CSV table of C-alpha atoms in Angstrom, one decimal:
chain,number,residue,atom,x,y,z
A,8,UNK,CA,23.3,35.4,11.2
A,9,UNK,CA,22.2,35.7,7.6
A,10,UNK,CA,23.8,32.5,6.5
A,11,UNK,CA,22.3,30.6,9.4
A,12,UNK,CA,18.8,31.8,8.5
A,13,UNK,CA,19.2,30.7,4.9
A,14,UNK,CA,20.6,27.3,6.0
A,15,UNK,CA,17.7,26.7,8.4
A,16,UNK,CA,15.1,27.6,5.8
A,17,UNK,CA,16.6,25.4,3.2
A,18,UNK,CA,16.9,22.5,5.6
A,19,UNK,CA,13.2,22.8,6.6
A,20,UNK,CA,12.2,22.8,3.0
A,21,UNK,CA,14.3,19.8,2.2
A,22,UNK,CA,12.9,17.8,5.2
A,23,UNK,CA,9.3,18.5,4.3
A,24,UNK,CA,9.4,18.1,0.6
A,25,UNK,CA,12.3,15.9,-0.4
A,26,UNK,CA,9.9,13.3,-2.0
A,27,UNK,CA,8.8,15.4,-4.9
A,28,UNK,CA,10.8,13.4,-7.4
A,29,UNK,CA,8.8,10.3,-6.5
A,30,UNK,CA,5.5,11.8,-7.8
A,31,UNK,CA,4.0,10.5,-11.0
A,32,UNK,CA,2.3,12.6,-13.6
A,33,UNK,CA,-1.5,12.1,-14.1
A,34,UNK,CA,-3.1,13.5,-17.3
A,35,UNK,CA,-6.7,14.6,-17.4
A,36,UNK,CA,-7.7,11.6,-19.6
A,37,UNK,CA,-5.9,9.3,-17.2
A,38,UNK,CA,-7.8,10.7,-14.2
A,39,UNK,CA,-11.1,10.3,-16.0
A,40,UNK,CA,-10.3,6.7,-16.9
A,41,UNK,CA,-9.3,5.8,-13.3
A,42,UNK,CA,-12.4,7.5,-12.0
A,43,UNK,CA,-14.7,5.5,-14.3
A,44,UNK,CA,-13.0,2.3,-13.3
A,45,UNK,CA,-12.4,2.7,-9.6
A,46,UNK,CA,-14.7,5.4,-8.1
A,47,UNK,CA,-17.1,3.9,-5.6
A,48,UNK,CA,-20.1,5.9,-6.6
A,49,UNK,CA,-19.6,5.2,-10.3
A,50,UNK,CA,-19.2,1.5,-9.7
A,51,UNK,CA,-22.5,1.4,-7.8
A,52,UNK,CA,-24.3,3.3,-10.6
A,53,UNK,CA,-22.9,0.9,-13.1
A,54,UNK,CA,-24.2,-2.0,-11.0
A,55,UNK,CA,-27.7,-0.4,-10.9
A,56,UNK,CA,-27.6,-0.3,-14.7
A,57,UNK,CA,-26.9,-4.0,-14.8
A,58,UNK,CA,-29.8,-4.7,-12.5
A,59,UNK,CA,-32.1,-2.6,-14.7
A,60,UNK,CA,-30.8,-4.5,-17.7
A,61,UNK,CA,-31.7,-7.8,-16.1
A,62,UNK,CA,-35.2,-6.5,-15.2
A,63,UNK,CA,-36.0,-5.5,-18.8
A,64,UNK,CA,-35.1,-9.0,-20.1
A,65,UNK,CA,-37.7,-11.1,-21.8
A,66,UNK,CA,-37.3,-13.5,-18.9
A,67,UNK,CA,-38.9,-10.9,-16.6
A,68,UNK,CA,-41.6,-9.8,-19.0
A,69,UNK,CA,-44.4,-12.3,-18.3
A,70,UNK,CA,-44.6,-13.2,-22.0
A,71,UNK,CA,-43.0,-16.7,-21.5
A,72,UNK,CA,-45.0,-19.7,-20.3
A,73,UNK,CA,-44.5,-21.4,-17.0
A,74,UNK,CA,-43.5,-25.1,-17.1
A,75,UNK,CA,-43.6,-27.3,-14.0
A,76,UNK,CA,-42.3,-30.8,-13.7
A,77,UNK,CA,-42.9,-33.3,-10.8
A,78,UNK,CA,-42.1,-36.9,-10.0
A,79,UNK,CA,-42.8,-39.3,-7.2
A,80,UNK,CA,-41.8,-42.7,-6.1
A,81,UNK,CA,-43.2,-44.8,-3.2
A,82,UNK,CA,-42.1,-48.2,-1.9
A,83,UNK,CA,-44.1,-50.3,0.6
A,84,UNK,CA,-43.4,-53.7,2.2
A,85,UNK,CA,-45.9,-55.5,4.4
A,86,UNK,CA,-45.8,-58.7,6.6
A,87,UNK,CA,-49.4,-59.7,7.2
A,88,UNK,CA,-51.5,-62.5,8.8
A,89,UNK,CA,-55.1,-62.9,7.7
A,90,UNK,CA,-57.4,-64.8,10.1
A,91,UNK,CA,-60.8,-66.3,9.1
A,92,UNK,CA,-62.8,-67.0,12.3
A,93,UNK,CA,-66.0,-69.0,11.8
A,94,UNK,CA,-65.0,-70.0,8.3
A,95,UNK,CA,-64.6,-73.7,7.3
A,96,UNK,CA,-63.1,-75.5,4.4
A,97,UNK,CA,-63.4,-79.1,3.2
A,98,UNK,CA,-60.2,-81.1,3.6
A,99,UNK,CA,-59.1,-84.0,1.4
A,100,UNK,CA,-61.2,-86.4,3.4
A,101,UNK,CA,-64.3,-84.4,2.9
A,102,UNK,CA,-64.5,-83.2,6.5
A,103,UNK,CA,-65.3,-79.5,7.4
A,104,UNK,CA,-62.3,-78.0,9.2
A,105,UNK,CA,-61.7,-74.4,10.3
A,106,UNK,CA,-60.0,-72.3,7.6
A,107,UNK,CA,-56.3,-71.8,8.4
A,108,UNK,CA,-54.7,-68.4,8.7
A,109,UNK,CA,-53.0,-67.0,5.7
A,110,UNK,CA,-49.6,-65.3,6.0
A,111,UNK,CA,-48.0,-62.8,3.5
A,112,UNK,CA,-44.3,-62.2,4.0
A,113,UNK,CA,-42.5,-59.4,2.3
A,114,UNK,CA,-45.5,-58.3,0.3
A,115,UNK,CA,-44.1,-55.4,-1.8
A,116,UNK,CA,-46.0,-52.5,-3.4
A,117,UNK,CA,-44.4,-49.9,-5.7
A,118,UNK,CA,-45.8,-46.7,-7.1
A,119,UNK,CA,-44.1,-44.3,-9.6
A,120,UNK,CA,-45.3,-41.2,-11.3
A,121,UNK,CA,-44.0,-38.3,-13.3
A,122,UNK,CA,-45.7,-35.3,-15.0
A,123,UNK,CA,-45.2,-32.0,-16.6
A,124,UNK,CA,-47.6,-29.1,-16.9
A,125,UNK,CA,-47.5,-25.7,-18.6
A,126,UNK,CA,-49.5,-22.5,-18.3
A,127,UNK,CA,-49.5,-19.6,-20.7
A,128,UNK,CA,-51.5,-16.4,-20.7
A,129,UNK,CA,-52.6,-15.5,-24.2
A,130,UNK,CA,-54.2,-12.2,-23.2
A,131,UNK,CA,-54.2,-10.3,-19.9
A,132,UNK,CA,-55.7,-7.0,-21.0
A,133,UNK,CA,-52.3,-5.7,-22.4
A,134,UNK,CA,-51.0,-5.3,-18.8
A,135,UNK,CA,-47.8,-7.3,-19.3
A,136,UNK,CA,-47.1,-5.5,-22.7
A,137,UNK,CA,-47.1,-2.1,-21.0
A,138,UNK,CA,-45.2,-3.5,-18.0
A,139,UNK,CA,-42.5,-4.7,-20.4
A,140,UNK,CA,-42.3,-1.3,-22.1
A,141,UNK,CA,-42.1,0.3,-18.6
A,142,UNK,CA,-39.2,-1.9,-17.7
A,143,UNK,CA,-37.3,-0.8,-20.8
A,144,UNK,CA,-37.9,2.8,-20.0
A,145,UNK,CA,-36.8,2.2,-16.4
A,146,UNK,CA,-33.6,0.8,-17.8
A,147,UNK,CA,-33.1,3.9,-19.9
A,148,UNK,CA,-33.8,6.0,-16.9
A,149,UNK,CA,-31.2,4.1,-14.9
A,150,UNK,CA,-28.7,4.8,-17.6
A,151,UNK,CA,-29.5,8.5,-17.4
A,152,UNK,CA,-29.1,8.3,-13.6
A,153,UNK,CA,-25.7,6.6,-14.0
A,154,UNK,CA,-24.7,9.3,-16.5
A,155,UNK,CA,-25.7,11.9,-14.0
A,156,UNK,CA,-23.6,10.2,-11.4
A,157,UNK,CA,-20.6,10.1,-13.7
A,158,UNK,CA,-21.0,13.8,-14.7
A,159,UNK,CA,-21.3,14.9,-11.0
A,160,UNK,CA,-18.3,12.8,-10.0
A,161,UNK,CA,-16.3,14.2,-13.0
A,162,UNK,CA,-17.0,17.7,-11.8
A,163,UNK,CA,-15.9,16.7,-8.3
A,164,UNK,CA,-12.8,15.1,-9.8
A,165,UNK,CA,-11.8,18.2,-11.8
A,166,UNK,CA,-12.6,20.5,-8.9
A,167,UNK,CA,-9.9,18.7,-7.0
A,168,UNK,CA,-7.7,18.1,-10.0
A,169,UNK,CA,-7.6,21.8,-10.9
A,170,UNK,CA,-7.0,22.7,-7.3
A,171,UNK,CA,-3.9,20.4,-7.4
A,172,UNK,CA,-2.9,22.2,-10.6
A,173,UNK,CA,-3.5,25.7,-9.1
A,174,UNK,CA,-1.5,24.9,-6.0
A,175,UNK,CA,1.3,23.5,-8.2
A,176,UNK,CA,1.5,26.7,-10.1
A,177,UNK,CA,1.3,28.7,-6.9
A,178,UNK,CA,4.2,26.8,-5.5
A,179,UNK,CA,6.3,27.7,-8.6
A,180,UNK,CA,5.3,31.4,-8.1
A,181,UNK,CA,6.2,31.2,-4.4
A,182,UNK,CA,9.5,29.5,-5.1
A,183,UNK,CA,10.3,32.3,-7.6
A,184,UNK,CA,9.4,34.9,-4.9
A,185,UNK,CA,11.5,33.0,-2.4
A,186,UNK,CA,14.5,33.0,-4.8
A,187,UNK,CA,14.2,36.7,-5.5
A,188,UNK,CA,14.0,37.5,-1.7
A,189,UNK,CA,17.1,35.3,-1.1
A,190,UNK,CA,19.0,37.1,-3.8
A,191,UNK,CA,17.9,40.4,-2.2
A,192,UNK,CA,19.1,39.2,1.1
A,193,UNK,CA,22.5,38.3,-0.3
A,194,UNK,CA,22.8,41.6,-2.1
A,195,UNK,CA,21.8,43.5,1.0
A,196,UNK,CA,24.4,41.6,3.0
A,197,UNK,CA,27.1,42.4,0.6
A,198,UNK,CA,26.1,46.1,0.5
A,199,UNK,CA,26.1,46.2,4.3
A,200,UNK,CA,29.5,44.6,4.5
A,201,UNK,CA,30.9,47.3,2.2
A,202,UNK,CA,29.1,50.1,4.0
A,203,UNK,CA,26.7,50.9,1.2
A,204,UNK,CA,23.5,50.3,3.2
A,205,UNK,CA,22.5,50.1,6.8
A,206,UNK,CA,21.5,47.0,8.7
A,207,UNK,CA,17.8,47.7,8.2
A,208,UNK,CA,17.8,46.4,4.6
A,209,UNK,CA,19.4,43.2,5.7
A,210,UNK,CA,16.8,42.7,8.5
A,211,UNK,CA,13.9,43.4,6.2
A,212,UNK,CA,15.2,40.9,3.7
A,213,UNK,CA,15.7,38.3,6.5
A,214,UNK,CA,12.1,38.8,7.7
A,215,UNK,CA,10.8,38.6,4.1
A,216,UNK,CA,12.7,35.4,3.4
A,217,UNK,CA,11.3,33.7,6.5
A,218,UNK,CA,7.8,34.8,5.5
A,219,UNK,CA,8.3,33.5,1.9
A,220,UNK,CA,9.6,30.2,3.2
A,221,UNK,CA,6.6,29.8,5.5
A,222,UNK,CA,4.2,30.6,2.7
A,223,UNK,CA,6.0,28.0,0.5
A,224,UNK,CA,5.9,25.3,3.2
A,225,UNK,CA,2.2,25.9,3.9
A,226,UNK,CA,1.3,25.8,0.2
A,227,UNK,CA,3.2,22.6,-0.3
A,228,UNK,CA,1.4,21.0,2.7
A,229,UNK,CA,-1.9,22.1,1.2
A,230,UNK,CA,-0.9,20.5,-2.1
A,231,UNK,CA,-0.2,17.2,-0.3
A,232,UNK,CA,-3.6,17.3,1.3
A,233,UNK,CA,-5.3,18.1,-1.9
A,234,UNK,CA,-3.4,15.3,-3.7
A,235,UNK,CA,-4.8,12.9,-1.1
A,236,UNK,CA,-8.3,14.2,-1.8
A,237,UNK,CA,-7.7,13.4,-5.4
A,238,UNK,CA,-6.7,9.8,-4.4
A,239,UNK,CA,-10.0,9.3,-2.6
A,240,UNK,CA,-12.0,10.2,-5.7
A,241,UNK,CA,-9.8,7.8,-7.7
A,242,UNK,CA,-9.8,5.1,-5.1
A,243,UNK,CA,-6.0,5.2,-5.1
A,244,UNK,CA,-3.5,4.5,-2.4
A,245,UNK,CA,-3.1,7.6,-0.3
A,246,UNK,CA,0.7,7.3,-0.4
A,247,UNK,CA,0.6,7.7,-4.2
A,248,UNK,CA,1.0,11.4,-5.0
A,249,UNK,CA,0.3,12.7,-8.5
A,250,UNK,CA,1.5,15.7,-10.4
A,251,UNK,CA,-1.2,17.0,-12.8
A,252,UNK,CA,-1.4,18.8,-16.1
A,253,UNK,CA,-1.6,22.5,-15.7
A,254,UNK,CA,-2.5,23.2,-19.3
A,255,UNK,CA,-5.9,24.7,-19.8
A,256,UNK,CA,-7.7,24.8,-23.2
A,257,UNK,CA,-11.1,26.5,-23.4
A,258,UNK,CA,-13.9,25.2,-25.7
A,259,UNK,CA,-14.3,27.0,-29.0
A,260,UNK,CA,-16.9,29.7,-28.5
A,261,UNK,CA,-18.7,28.7,-31.8
A,262,UNK,CA,-19.0,25.1,-30.6
A,263,UNK,CA,-20.1,26.3,-27.2
A,264,UNK,CA,-22.8,28.4,-28.8
A,265,UNK,CA,-24.1,25.3,-30.7
A,266,UNK,CA,-24.2,23.4,-27.4
A,267,UNK,CA,-26.3,26.2,-25.8
A,268,UNK,CA,-28.9,26.1,-28.6
A,269,UNK,CA,-29.8,22.5,-27.8
A,270,UNK,CA,-28.8,22.6,-24.1
A,271,UNK,CA,-32.3,22.3,-22.8
A,272,UNK,CA,-33.1,19.2,-24.8
A,273,UNK,CA,-29.9,17.5,-23.8
A,274,UNK,CA,-30.0,18.4,-20.1
A,275,UNK,CA,-29.8,15.3,-18.0
A,276,UNK,CA,-32.6,16.5,-15.6
A,277,UNK,CA,-34.9,17.2,-18.6
A,278,UNK,CA,-34.2,13.8,-20.1
A,279,UNK,CA,-35.0,12.1,-16.8
A,280,UNK,CA,-38.2,14.0,-16.4
A,281,UNK,CA,-39.3,12.9,-19.9
A,282,UNK,CA,-38.5,9.3,-19.0
A,283,UNK,CA,-40.5,9.5,-15.8
A,284,UNK,CA,-43.6,10.8,-17.7
A,285,UNK,CA,-43.3,7.9,-20.1
A,286,UNK,CA,-43.0,5.4,-17.3
A,287,UNK,CA,-46.0,6.8,-15.5
A,288,UNK,CA,-48.0,6.7,-18.7
A,289,UNK,CA,-47.2,3.0,-19.1
A,290,UNK,CA,-48.2,2.4,-15.4
A,291,UNK,CA,-51.6,4.0,-16.2
A,292,UNK,CA,-52.1,1.9,-19.3
A,293,UNK,CA,-51.1,-1.3,-17.4
A,294,UNK,CA,-53.5,-0.4,-14.6
A,295,UNK,CA,-56.4,-0.3,-17.1
A,296,UNK,CA,-55.8,-4.0,-17.9
A,297,UNK,CA,-57.8,-4.9,-14.8
A,298,UNK,CA,-60.9,-3.9,-16.7
A,299,UNK,CA,-60.4,-6.6,-19.4
A,300,UNK,CA,-60.5,-10.4,-19.2
A,301,UNK,CA,-57.6,-12.8,-19.0
A,302,UNK,CA,-57.3,-15.7,-21.4
A,303,UNK,CA,-54.9,-18.6,-20.7
A,304,UNK,CA,-53.9,-22.0,-22.0
A,305,UNK,CA,-53.0,-25.0,-19.9
A,306,UNK,CA,-51.4,-28.3,-20.8
A,307,UNK,CA,-50.2,-31.4,-19.0
A,308,UNK,CA,-48.7,-34.8,-19.5
A,309,UNK,CA,-48.5,-37.5,-16.9
A,310,UNK,CA,-47.3,-41.1,-16.3
A,311,UNK,CA,-48.1,-43.4,-13.4
A,312,UNK,CA,-47.1,-46.9,-12.6
A,313,UNK,CA,-48.8,-48.7,-9.7
A,314,UNK,CA,-47.5,-52.2,-8.7
A,315,UNK,CA,-49.7,-53.5,-5.8
A,316,UNK,CA,-48.7,-56.2,-3.4
A,317,UNK,CA,-50.6,-59.5,-3.4
A,318,UNK,CA,-53.5,-59.8,-0.9
A,319,UNK,CA,-55.4,-62.5,0.8
A,320,UNK,CA,-58.0,-62.7,-2.0
A,321,UNK,CA,-55.7,-61.6,-4.9
A,322,UNK,CA,-52.5,-63.5,-4.5
A,323,UNK,CA,-50.9,-62.3,-7.7
A,324,UNK,CA,-49.1,-59.0,-8.3
A,325,UNK,CA,-51.4,-56.2,-9.7
A,326,UNK,CA,-49.7,-53.8,-12.1
A,327,UNK,CA,-51.4,-50.6,-13.4
A,328,UNK,CA,-49.5,-48.5,-16.0
A,329,UNK,CA,-51.3,-45.3,-17.1
A,330,UNK,CA,-50.4,-42.2,-19.2
A,331,UNK,CA,-52.5,-39.1,-19.6
A,332,UNK,CA,-52.4,-35.9,-21.7
A,333,UNK,CA,-54.6,-32.9,-21.6
A,334,UNK,CA,-55.1,-29.3,-23.0
A,335,UNK,CA,-57.3,-26.6,-21.6
A,336,UNK,CA,-58.2,-23.0,-21.9
A,337,UNK,CA,-59.4,-20.6,-19.3
A,338,UNK,CA,-61.1,-17.2,-19.3
A,339,UNK,CA,-61.1,-15.0,-16.2
A,340,UNK,CA,-62.9,-11.7,-16.0
A,341,UNK,CA,-62.8,-9.9,-12.7
A,342,UNK,CA,-66.0,-7.9,-13.3
A,343,UNK,CA,-65.8,-6.0,-10.1
A,344,UNK,CA,-63.0,-6.2,-7.5
A,345,UNK,CA,-64.5,-3.9,-4.9
A,346,UNK,CA,-63.2,-0.8,-6.6
A,347,UNK,CA,-59.5,-1.4,-6.0
A,348,UNK,CA,-58.7,-1.4,-9.7
A,349,UNK,CA,-60.6,1.8,-10.4
A,350,UNK,CA,-58.9,3.5,-7.5
A,351,UNK,CA,-55.5,2.5,-8.8
A,352,UNK,CA,-56.3,3.9,-12.3
A,353,UNK,CA,-57.4,7.2,-10.8
A,354,UNK,CA,-54.2,7.4,-8.7
A,355,UNK,CA,-52.1,6.6,-11.8
A,356,UNK,CA,-53.7,9.5,-13.7
A,357,UNK,CA,-52.9,11.9,-10.8
A,358,UNK,CA,-49.3,10.7,-10.6
A,359,UNK,CA,-48.9,11.2,-14.4
A,360,UNK,CA,-50.3,14.7,-14.1
A,361,UNK,CA,-47.8,15.4,-11.2
A,362,UNK,CA,-44.9,14.2,-13.4
A,363,UNK,CA,-46.0,16.6,-16.2
A,364,UNK,CA,-46.2,19.5,-13.7
A,365,UNK,CA,-42.8,18.5,-12.4
A,366,UNK,CA,-41.4,18.5,-15.9
A,367,UNK,CA,-42.5,22.1,-16.4
A,368,UNK,CA,-40.9,23.1,-13.1
A,369,UNK,CA,-37.6,21.4,-14.1
A,370,UNK,CA,-37.7,23.1,-17.5
A,371,UNK,CA,-37.9,26.5,-15.8
A,372,UNK,CA,-35.1,25.6,-13.4
A,373,UNK,CA,-32.9,24.2,-16.2
A,374,UNK,CA,-33.3,27.4,-18.3
A,375,UNK,CA,-32.3,29.4,-15.3
A,376,UNK,CA,-29.3,27.2,-14.5
A,377,UNK,CA,-28.0,27.3,-18.0
A,378,UNK,CA,-28.4,31.1,-18.2
A,379,UNK,CA,-26.6,31.5,-14.9
A,380,UNK,CA,-23.9,29.1,-15.8
A,381,UNK,CA,-23.4,30.9,-19.1
A,382,UNK,CA,-23.1,34.3,-17.4
A,383,UNK,CA,-20.7,32.9,-14.7
A,384,UNK,CA,-18.5,31.4,-17.4
A,385,UNK,CA,-18.3,34.6,-19.5
A,386,UNK,CA,-17.7,36.6,-16.3
A,387,UNK,CA,-14.9,34.4,-15.1
A,388,UNK,CA,-13.3,34.1,-18.5
A,389,UNK,CA,-13.3,37.9,-18.7
A,390,UNK,CA,-11.7,38.1,-15.2
A,391,UNK,CA,-9.1,35.6,-16.3
A,392,UNK,CA,-8.2,37.8,-19.3
A,393,UNK,CA,-7.9,40.9,-17.1
A,394,UNK,CA,-5.8,39.0,-14.6
A,395,UNK,CA,-3.4,38.0,-17.4
A,396,UNK,CA,-3.0,41.7,-18.2
A,397,UNK,CA,-2.5,42.5,-14.5
A,398,UNK,CA,0.3,39.9,-14.4
A,399,UNK,CA,2.0,41.6,-17.3
A,400,UNK,CA,1.7,45.0,-15.6
A,401,UNK,CA,2.9,43.7,-12.3
A,402,UNK,CA,5.9,42.0,-14.0
A,403,UNK,CA,7.0,45.2,-15.6
A,404,UNK,CA,6.5,47.1,-12.4
A,405,UNK,CA,8.6,44.6,-10.4
A,406,UNK,CA,11.4,44.5,-13.0
A,407,UNK,CA,11.6,48.3,-13.0
A,408,UNK,CA,11.4,48.5,-9.2
A,409,UNK,CA,14.2,45.9,-8.9
A,410,UNK,CA,16.4,48.0,-11.2
A,411,UNK,CA,15.6,51.2,-9.2
A,412,UNK,CA,16.4,49.3,-5.9
A,413,UNK,CA,19.8,48.3,-7.3
A,414,UNK,CA,20.4,52.0,-8.1
A,415,UNK,CA,19.3,53.1,-4.7
A,416,UNK,CA,16.3,55.0,-6.0
A,417,UNK,CA,13.7,53.2,-3.9
A,418,UNK,CA,13.8,51.4,-0.6
A,419,UNK,CA,13.5,47.7,0.2
A,420,UNK,CA,10.0,48.2,1.5
A,421,UNK,CA,8.9,49.6,-1.9
A,422,UNK,CA,10.6,46.7,-3.7
A,423,UNK,CA,8.9,44.3,-1.4
A,424,UNK,CA,5.5,45.8,-2.2
A,425,UNK,CA,6.2,45.5,-5.9
A,426,UNK,CA,7.2,41.9,-5.3
A,427,UNK,CA,4.0,41.1,-3.3
A,428,UNK,CA,1.9,42.8,-6.1
A,429,UNK,CA,3.5,40.4,-8.6
A,430,UNK,CA,2.9,37.4,-6.4
A,431,UNK,CA,-0.7,38.3,-5.8
A,432,UNK,CA,-1.3,39.0,-9.5
A,433,UNK,CA,0.1,35.6,-10.5
A,434,UNK,CA,-1.7,33.6,-7.9
A,435,UNK,CA,-5.0,35.5,-8.7
A,436,UNK,CA,-4.4,34.7,-12.4
A,437,UNK,CA,-4.0,31.0,-11.5
A,438,UNK,CA,-7.2,31.1,-9.5
A,439,UNK,CA,-9.1,32.9,-12.2
A,440,UNK,CA,-7.9,30.4,-14.9
A,441,UNK,CA,-9.2,27.3,-13.1
A,442,UNK,CA,-12.4,29.0,-11.9
A,443,UNK,CA,-13.1,29.9,-15.6
A,444,UNK,CA,-12.5,26.3,-16.6
A,445,UNK,CA,-14.7,24.9,-13.9
A,446,UNK,CA,-17.4,27.3,-14.9
A,447,UNK,CA,-17.1,26.0,-18.4
A,448,UNK,CA,-17.4,22.4,-17.2
A,449,UNK,CA,-20.5,23.2,-15.2
A,450,UNK,CA,-22.0,24.8,-18.3
A,451,UNK,CA,-21.1,21.8,-20.4
A,452,UNK,CA,-22.8,19.5,-17.9
A,453,UNK,CA,-26.0,21.5,-17.9
A,454,UNK,CA,-26.1,21.4,-21.7
A,455,UNK,CA,-25.5,17.6,-21.7
A,456,UNK,CA,-22.0,17.8,-23.4
A,457,UNK,CA,-19.6,17.2,-20.5
A,458,UNK,CA,-18.8,13.6,-21.7
A,459,UNK,CA,-18.6,14.6,-25.3
A,460,UNK,CA,-15.8,17.2,-25.4
A,461,UNK,CA,-12.0,17.1,-24.9
A,462,UNK,CA,-11.0,18.5,-21.6
C-alpha cells in the first residue's frame, strides 16, 4: 500500500511537470528590455511621443510662408462659316456682286499660363509664438505621460515577475517538505515492519504525503498560470515559460533618503501638473493676440501666353505673351469681433487658475502618497527581517523535533506540526521579501527614481 501511494504521487508529479527543463531563465534586466520593446501600452505611449514631436516641428509652427503654384493650358479648334447678307463687293469687271461667305477651317487657339504666389505673416499679435512654445511644452508633457506609462507598466511587470519568483521558491520549500514526509513514511514503514511502531504512524505519514503532493501540484499549476501572465505583459508566446531571478537586493538606505528629499520635485504627477500650468499660460497669452493687428506680405509672379485663332476680320494669328510680378503688404485689425475673443481670454484665465488649484491638490496628495509608501516600505522590510528570524527558529525547532521523533520522544503529529510551522515560516518569509521589494519600487516610482536605479 505504501509503495503504491508513493508511485502514484510521483507519477502524477511527473505527468504534470515534466517540462521544467525546457524553461528559459529571464533576468530582471531582460524582462525590462522586453517590456520596453514589446509591451502594447508602452508602444502606444512611444507613438504618442512621436506624434507630439511632429507637432512641435517648425513645419507646424506657422512661422513659415505659404507658397502656391498654379498652371493652366487650353486648346481650342473652330470650323466657322461667316455670312455677309446685304453686303456687296466690286468684282474684277467693276460690277457690284454679293460678298461671298468666308470659311475658316481648323482655326486653332491656344492659351497657357503659370504662376506662383506666396504669403507670409510678419506679425500676428505673438499668437503663433506662444502656440509654438505651447506645442513644445505639450511634447514635454507627452514624454512625461509616456514615462508614467512605462513606470506603471514596470510595476505591473515586477508584481508578476516577483510572484513567479515567490512561487518558484515556495515550490522548492514544498518539495523539501514533500521529501521529508516521504522519508518519514519510509522510516515509519520500516519501524512498523519490525514492530517498533503501530500502523497509525504509517497512516499519518501516508495522509501527509498525499497532502504535500497536492500542495506541490497546486503550487506548480499556479506558477504556470503566473508565467503566462508574465508573457502577456512581455507580449511573448504563451507557450514560452520563463524561470526568473529570485535574488533580491534592497536600495541603500542612504541613497533612498536622498531620493526622498527631492521626491516631491521629481514626482511624475507634479511634473505633469507644472507642464499643464505652463501650457495653459501659453494658451492665455496666445488668446490675447486677437487684440493686436496682423501684418502680412504677399508676392506673386505669373506668365501667360495667348495664341488666338484667325477671324473673319483678322486673318492672321494673334499672339500675346505677358509676364507679371507683384509685391504687397496687408494689415488687418479685428477691432471688435462681437466679444468672442474677450470671452476666450477670460475662460483661459479661469482654466489657468484651475490648473494652479489642481497643482496644489496634487502636491498634497503626492506628499501623502510618499509618506504612506515610505511607511509601508519600512514596515514590510521590518516584517521581512522578523520572518527571517522566524525561519531560523522554526528550522531549529524542526531539526530537534525530528531527532526527538527518531528517539520516540514525540509523536508523528507533533513532528508534523513542527514541519508545518517551518513550511509556513519559509513561505511567509518569501511573501514578506517580495512584498518589501514591491513597496520599495512603489516608493521609488513616487520619488521619480524607478527608472534610475538598479533593480
